């Protein structure tokens, strides 16, 4: 395939860049409007893979309620497709958050629909983390313990 064709395929999947962080660019998608595409090209950072592995541990448990869902990942982790959240209103940030979440920069969190989540209440949005590539599950495990969240803005 020509470079141009690869480019077109990428542009079909990735529309506008809606965010970026230390290691990733984040795109909206016309063909997957309820998802974001996270592109991680820097060597030696494995945040897409950590998010994917984390999601696969927490999904189906009560802890999934705190995480934006991962849908697909490319074979080496450069491209991760995740549920798209909406920005929380000021009053939607919570004082206490699970001990395995950290990095309480407001833009690392969003609101996701309850449908399909455990325990799930239809019509309700949950505060979820959508940047959990550096979460504390290794350190703290899937605990019910909560800690105070000091929310900040960049
Ligand atoms: N699932 C998502 N839904 C909506 N916006 C997102 C999502 N994931 C990331 N973003 C946006 O992209 C930005 C960068 O993504 P993030 O996961 O924080 O990358 P990094 O780990 O490099 O900081 C976020 O601050 C947020 O604005
Ligand atoms: Mg971030």
PDB file of C-alpha atoms and ligand atoms in Angstrom:
ATOM      1  CA  UNK A   1       0.000   0.000   0.000  1.00  0.00           C
ATOM      2  CA  UNK A   2       1.181   3.544  -0.668  1.00  0.00           C
ATOM      3  CA  UNK A   3       1.996   5.992   2.144  1.00  0.00           C
ATOM      4  CA  UNK A   4      -1.029   8.012   1.058  1.00  0.00           C
ATOM      5  CA  UNK A   5      -3.330   5.057   1.543  1.00  0.00           C
ATOM      6  CA  UNK A   6      -1.960   4.361   5.037  1.00  0.00           C
ATOM      7  CA  UNK A   7      -2.496   8.024   5.796  1.00  0.00           C
ATOM      8  CA  UNK A   8      -6.103   7.855   4.614  1.00  0.00           C
ATOM      9  CA  UNK A   9      -6.754   4.812   6.759  1.00  0.00           C
ATOM     10  CA  UNK A  10      -5.324   6.620   9.797  1.00  0.00           C
ATOM     11  CA  UNK A  11      -7.386   9.741   9.067  1.00  0.00           C
ATOM     12  CA  UNK A  12     -10.531   7.623   8.799  1.00  0.00           C
ATOM     13  CA  UNK A  13      -9.925   6.403  12.323  1.00  0.00           C
ATOM     14  CA  UNK A  14      -8.463   9.605  13.827  1.00  0.00           C
ATOM     15  CA  UNK A  15     -10.262  12.867  13.212  1.00  0.00           C
ATOM     16  CA  UNK A  16      -9.260  15.850  15.404  1.00  0.00           C
ATOM     17  CA  UNK A  17      -6.611  15.881  18.099  1.00  0.00           C
ATOM     18  CA  UNK A  18      -8.538  16.667  21.286  1.00  0.00           C
ATOM     19  CA  UNK A  19      -5.761  16.304  23.820  1.00  0.00           C
ATOM     20  CA  UNK A  20      -2.180  15.394  24.599  1.00  0.00           C
ATOM     21  CA  UNK A  21      -0.107  14.507  27.625  1.00  0.00           C
ATOM     22  CA  UNK A  22       3.421  13.467  28.539  1.00  0.00           C
ATOM     23  CA  UNK A  23       3.411  10.495  26.226  1.00  0.00           C
ATOM     24  CA  UNK A  24       0.280  10.473  24.097  1.00  0.00           C
ATOM     25  CA  UNK A  25      -1.811  12.277  21.524  1.00  0.00           C
ATOM     26  CA  UNK A  26      -5.551  11.778  21.816  1.00  0.00           C
ATOM     27  CA  UNK A  27      -7.930  11.997  18.861  1.00  0.00           C
ATOM     28  CA  UNK A  28     -11.671  12.006  18.335  1.00  0.00           C
ATOM     29  CA  UNK A  29     -12.994   9.577  15.740  1.00  0.00           C
ATOM     30  CA  UNK A  30     -15.695  10.062  13.125  1.00  0.00           C
ATOM     31  CA  UNK A  31     -16.273   6.353  12.717  1.00  0.00           C
ATOM     32  CA  UNK A  32     -16.207   5.672  16.484  1.00  0.00           C
ATOM     33  CA  UNK A  33     -17.863   8.813  17.897  1.00  0.00           C
ATOM     34  CA  UNK A  34     -18.216   7.349  21.394  1.00  0.00           C
ATOM     35  CA  UNK A  35     -14.467   6.602  21.579  1.00  0.00           C
ATOM     36  CA  UNK A  36     -11.107   8.339  21.636  1.00  0.00           C
ATOM     37  CA  UNK A  37      -7.949   7.065  19.944  1.00  0.00           C
ATOM     38  CA  UNK A  38      -4.795   7.300  22.080  1.00  0.00           C
ATOM     39  CA  UNK A  39      -1.560   7.255  20.095  1.00  0.00           C
ATOM     40  CA  UNK A  40       1.641   6.566  22.039  1.00  0.00           C
ATOM     41  CA  UNK A  41       4.827   6.728  19.983  1.00  0.00           C
ATOM     42  CA  UNK A  42       7.477   7.569  22.598  1.00  0.00           C
ATOM     43  CA  UNK A  43       9.779   4.638  23.334  1.00  0.00           C
ATOM     44  CA  UNK A  44       9.899   3.257  26.835  1.00  0.00           C
ATOM     45  CA  UNK A  45       6.512   4.506  28.002  1.00  0.00           C
ATOM     46  CA  UNK A  46       3.788   1.935  28.203  1.00  0.00           C
ATOM     47  CA  UNK A  47       0.748   3.840  29.357  1.00  0.00           C
ATOM     48  CA  UNK A  48      -1.566   2.473  26.671  1.00  0.00           C
ATOM     49  CA  UNK A  49      -0.554  -1.036  27.673  1.00  0.00           C
ATOM     50  CA  UNK A  50      -0.948  -0.314  31.391  1.00  0.00           C
ATOM     51  CA  UNK A  51      -4.440   1.065  30.745  1.00  0.00           C
ATOM     52  CA  UNK A  52      -5.370  -1.973  28.666  1.00  0.00           C
ATOM     53  CA  UNK A  53      -4.052  -4.430  31.262  1.00  0.00           C
ATOM     54  CA  UNK A  54      -5.684  -2.479  34.084  1.00  0.00           C
ATOM     55  CA  UNK A  55      -9.052  -2.425  32.331  1.00  0.00           C
ATOM     56  CA  UNK A  56      -8.888  -6.183  31.772  1.00  0.00           C
ATOM     57  CA  UNK A  57      -8.334  -6.708  35.511  1.00  0.00           C
ATOM     58  CA  UNK A  58     -11.101  -4.382  36.724  1.00  0.00           C
ATOM     59  CA  UNK A  59     -13.799  -5.042  34.116  1.00  0.00           C
ATOM     60  CA  UNK A  60     -16.660  -7.113  35.466  1.00  0.00           C
ATOM     61  CA  UNK A  61     -15.792  -6.056  39.025  1.00  0.00           C
ATOM     62  CA  UNK A  62     -17.245  -3.212  41.089  1.00  0.00           C
ATOM     63  CA  UNK A  63     -13.982  -1.312  40.475  1.00  0.00           C
ATOM     64  CA  UNK A  64     -14.766  -0.854  36.768  1.00  0.00           C
ATOM     65  CA  UNK A  65     -17.021   1.970  37.900  1.00  0.00           C
ATOM     66  CA  UNK A  66     -13.912   4.181  38.283  1.00  0.00           C
ATOM     67  CA  UNK A  67     -12.349   3.623  34.844  1.00  0.00           C
ATOM     68  CA  UNK A  68     -13.107   4.657  31.260  1.00  0.00           C
ATOM     69  CA  UNK A  69     -13.431   1.385  29.341  1.00  0.00           C
ATOM     70  CA  UNK A  70     -10.741   0.247  26.902  1.00  0.00           C
ATOM     71  CA  UNK A  71     -12.199  -1.258  23.714  1.00  0.00           C
ATOM     72  CA  UNK A  72      -9.279  -2.280  21.443  1.00  0.00           C
ATOM     73  CA  UNK A  73      -5.473  -2.093  21.348  1.00  0.00           C
ATOM     74  CA  UNK A  74      -3.008  -2.533  18.496  1.00  0.00           C
ATOM     75  CA  UNK A  75      -0.569  -5.472  18.772  1.00  0.00           C
ATOM     76  CA  UNK A  76       2.287  -3.437  20.286  1.00  0.00           C
ATOM     77  CA  UNK A  77       0.181  -0.928  22.161  1.00  0.00           C
ATOM     78  CA  UNK A  78       0.843   2.173  20.038  1.00  0.00           C
ATOM     79  CA  UNK A  79      -2.897   2.660  19.438  1.00  0.00           C
ATOM     80  CA  UNK A  80      -5.507   2.307  22.158  1.00  0.00           C
ATOM     81  CA  UNK A  81      -9.223   2.848  21.615  1.00  0.00           C
ATOM     82  CA  UNK A  82     -11.046   3.974  24.769  1.00  0.00           C
ATOM     83  CA  UNK A  83     -14.554   5.015  25.671  1.00  0.00           C
ATOM     84  CA  UNK A  84     -14.946   8.804  25.319  1.00  0.00           C
ATOM     85  CA  UNK A  85     -15.929  10.705  28.447  1.00  0.00           C
ATOM     86  CA  UNK A  86     -17.392  14.194  28.859  1.00  0.00           C
ATOM     87  CA  UNK A  87     -15.751  16.826  31.053  1.00  0.00           C
ATOM     88  CA  UNK A  88     -17.225  16.814  34.588  1.00  0.00           C
ATOM     89  CA  UNK A  89     -19.093  19.862  35.875  1.00  0.00           C
ATOM     90  CA  UNK A  90     -17.333  21.498  38.882  1.00  0.00           C
ATOM     91  CA  UNK A  91     -19.704  19.802  41.332  1.00  0.00           C
ATOM     92  CA  UNK A  92     -19.133  16.337  39.869  1.00  0.00           C
ATOM     93  CA  UNK A  93     -15.581  15.936  41.248  1.00  0.00           C
ATOM     94  CA  UNK A  94     -15.633  13.862  44.446  1.00  0.00           C
ATOM     95  CA  UNK A  95     -13.773  14.558  47.701  1.00  0.00           C
ATOM     96  CA  UNK A  96     -12.718  10.979  48.241  1.00  0.00           C
ATOM     97  CA  UNK A  97     -11.418   8.666  45.529  1.00  0.00           C
ATOM     98  CA  UNK A  98     -10.145   5.066  45.496  1.00  0.00           C
ATOM     99  CA  UNK A  99      -6.649   4.553  46.895  1.00  0.00           C
ATOM    100  CA  UNK A 100      -5.484   3.063  43.558  1.00  0.00           C
ATOM    101  CA  UNK A 101      -6.215   6.290  41.644  1.00  0.00           C
ATOM    102  CA  UNK A 102      -3.864   9.282  41.628  1.00  0.00           C
ATOM    103  CA  UNK A 103      -2.871  12.206  39.403  1.00  0.00           C
ATOM    104  CA  UNK A 104      -5.969  14.240  40.286  1.00  0.00           C
ATOM    105  CA  UNK A 105      -5.514  16.767  37.528  1.00  0.00           C
ATOM    106  CA  UNK A 106      -9.110  17.539  36.544  1.00  0.00           C
ATOM    107  CA  UNK A 107      -8.501  16.828  32.839  1.00  0.00           C
ATOM    108  CA  UNK A 108      -7.454  13.249  33.685  1.00  0.00           C
ATOM    109  CA  UNK A 109     -11.042  12.476  34.741  1.00  0.00           C
ATOM    110  CA  UNK A 110     -14.368  12.508  32.936  1.00  0.00           C
ATOM    111  CA  UNK A 111     -17.967  11.385  33.137  1.00  0.00           C
ATOM    112  CA  UNK A 112     -19.135   8.106  31.565  1.00  0.00           C
ATOM    113  CA  UNK A 113     -22.591   6.593  31.182  1.00  0.00           C
ATOM    114  CA  UNK A 114     -23.582   4.070  33.808  1.00  0.00           C
ATOM    115  CA  UNK A 115     -25.016   1.587  31.300  1.00  0.00           C
ATOM    116  CA  UNK A 116     -22.978  -1.569  31.090  1.00  0.00           C
ATOM    117  CA  UNK A 117     -21.021  -0.778  34.256  1.00  0.00           C
ATOM    118  CA  UNK A 118     -21.063  -2.621  37.499  1.00  0.00           C
ATOM    119  CA  UNK A 119     -23.222  -1.945  39.501  1.00  0.00           C
ATOM    120  CA  UNK A 120     -24.729   0.501  36.955  1.00  0.00           C
ATOM    121  CA  UNK A 121     -27.742   2.727  37.293  1.00  0.00           C
ATOM    122  CA  UNK A 122     -29.202   3.583  33.904  1.00  0.00           C
ATOM    123  CA  UNK A 123     -29.391   7.295  33.204  1.00  0.00           C
ATOM    124  CA  UNK A 124     -26.596   8.151  35.617  1.00  0.00           C
ATOM    125  CA  UNK A 125     -23.068   9.290  34.766  1.00  0.00           C
ATOM    126  CA  UNK A 126     -20.067   8.126  36.789  1.00  0.00           C
ATOM    127  CA  UNK A 127     -16.882  10.033  37.507  1.00  0.00           C
ATOM    128  CA  UNK A 128     -14.157   7.897  35.898  1.00  0.00           C
ATOM    129  CA  UNK A 129     -10.423   8.140  35.339  1.00  0.00           C
ATOM    130  CA  UNK A 130      -9.448   8.207  31.655  1.00  0.00           C
ATOM    131  CA  UNK A 131      -5.697   8.645  32.259  1.00  0.00           C
ATOM    132  CA  UNK A 132      -4.785   5.627  34.396  1.00  0.00           C
ATOM    133  CA  UNK A 133      -1.482   4.653  32.787  1.00  0.00           C
ATOM    134  CA  UNK A 134       0.223   5.467  36.099  1.00  0.00           C
ATOM    135  CA  UNK A 135      -2.400   4.129  38.521  1.00  0.00           C
ATOM    136  CA  UNK A 136      -1.517   2.649  41.959  1.00  0.00           C
ATOM    137  CA  UNK A 137      -3.080  -0.798  41.542  1.00  0.00           C
ATOM    138  CA  UNK A 138       0.363  -2.442  41.674  1.00  0.00           C
ATOM    139  CA  UNK A 139       1.050  -0.705  44.992  1.00  0.00           C
ATOM    140  CA  UNK A 140      -2.373  -0.827  46.615  1.00  0.00           C
ATOM    141  CA  UNK A 141      -4.283  -3.604  44.852  1.00  0.00           C
ATOM    142  CA  UNK A 142      -8.042  -3.619  44.241  1.00  0.00           C
ATOM    143  CA  UNK A 143      -8.849  -2.201  47.625  1.00  0.00           C
ATOM    144  CA  UNK A 144     -12.054  -0.530  48.762  1.00  0.00           C
ATOM    145  CA  UNK A 145      -9.889   2.003  50.626  1.00  0.00           C
ATOM    146  CA  UNK A 146     -10.445   5.636  49.629  1.00  0.00           C
ATOM    147  CA  UNK A 147      -8.242   8.710  50.037  1.00  0.00           C
ATOM    148  CA  UNK A 148      -8.788  12.425  49.813  1.00  0.00           C
ATOM    149  CA  UNK A 149      -8.424  13.812  46.295  1.00  0.00           C
ATOM    150  CA  UNK A 150      -6.646  17.180  45.923  1.00  0.00           C
ATOM    151  CA  UNK A 151      -7.978  18.283  42.534  1.00  0.00           C
ATOM    152  CA  UNK A 152      -5.825  20.672  40.516  1.00  0.00           C
ATOM    153  CA  UNK A 153      -5.674  22.298  37.086  1.00  0.00           C
ATOM    154  CA  UNK A 154      -2.635  22.547  34.824  1.00  0.00           C
TER     155      UNK A 154
HETATM  156  N1  LIG B   1     -11.316   8.658  27.296  1.00  0.00           N
HETATM  157  C1  LIG B   1     -11.219   9.968  27.068  1.00  0.00           C
HETATM  158  N2  LIG B   1     -12.318  10.718  26.786  1.00  0.00           N
HETATM  159  C2  LIG B   1     -12.220  12.050  26.556  1.00  0.00           C
HETATM  160  N3  LIG B   1     -11.054  12.729  26.565  1.00  0.00           N
HETATM  161  C3  LIG B   1      -9.924  12.052  26.837  1.00  0.00           C
HETATM  162  C4  LIG B   1      -9.940  10.647  27.100  1.00  0.00           C
HETATM  163  N4  LIG B   1      -8.667  10.239  27.336  1.00  0.00           N
HETATM  164  C5  LIG B   1      -7.910  11.330  27.226  1.00  0.00           C
HETATM  165  N5  LIG B   1      -8.644  12.434  26.926  1.00  0.00           N
HETATM  166  C6  LIG B   1      -8.144  13.825  26.732  1.00  0.00           C
HETATM  167  O1  LIG B   1      -6.813  13.786  26.244  1.00  0.00           O
HETATM  168  C7  LIG B   1      -5.899  14.346  27.210  1.00  0.00           C
HETATM  169  C8  LIG B   1      -4.601  13.530  27.210  1.00  0.00           C
HETATM  170  O2  LIG B   1      -4.895  12.175  27.526  1.00  0.00           O
HETATM  171  P1  LIG B   1      -4.197  11.447  28.753  1.00  0.00           P
HETATM  172  O3  LIG B   1      -4.782  10.102  28.899  1.00  0.00           O
HETATM  173  O4  LIG B   1      -4.282  12.350  29.968  1.00  0.00           O
HETATM  174  O5  LIG B   1      -2.708  11.356  28.224  1.00  0.00           O
HETATM  175  P2  LIG B   1      -1.320  11.374  29.039  1.00  0.00           P
HETATM  176  O6  LIG B   1      -1.268  10.071  29.780  1.00  0.00           O
HETATM  177  O7  LIG B   1      -0.277  11.451  27.981  1.00  0.00           O
HETATM  178  O8  LIG B   1      -1.393  12.542  29.993  1.00  0.00           O
HETATM  179  C9  LIG B   1      -6.664  14.320  28.517  1.00  0.00           C
HETATM  180  O9  LIG B   1      -6.210  15.293  29.414  1.00  0.00           O
HETATM  181  C10 LIG B   1      -8.086  14.571  28.059  1.00  0.00           C
HETATM  182  O10 LIG B   1      -8.299  15.939  27.815  1.00  0.00           O
HETATM  183 MG1  LIG B   2      -2.964  13.130  31.347  1.00  0.00          MG
END
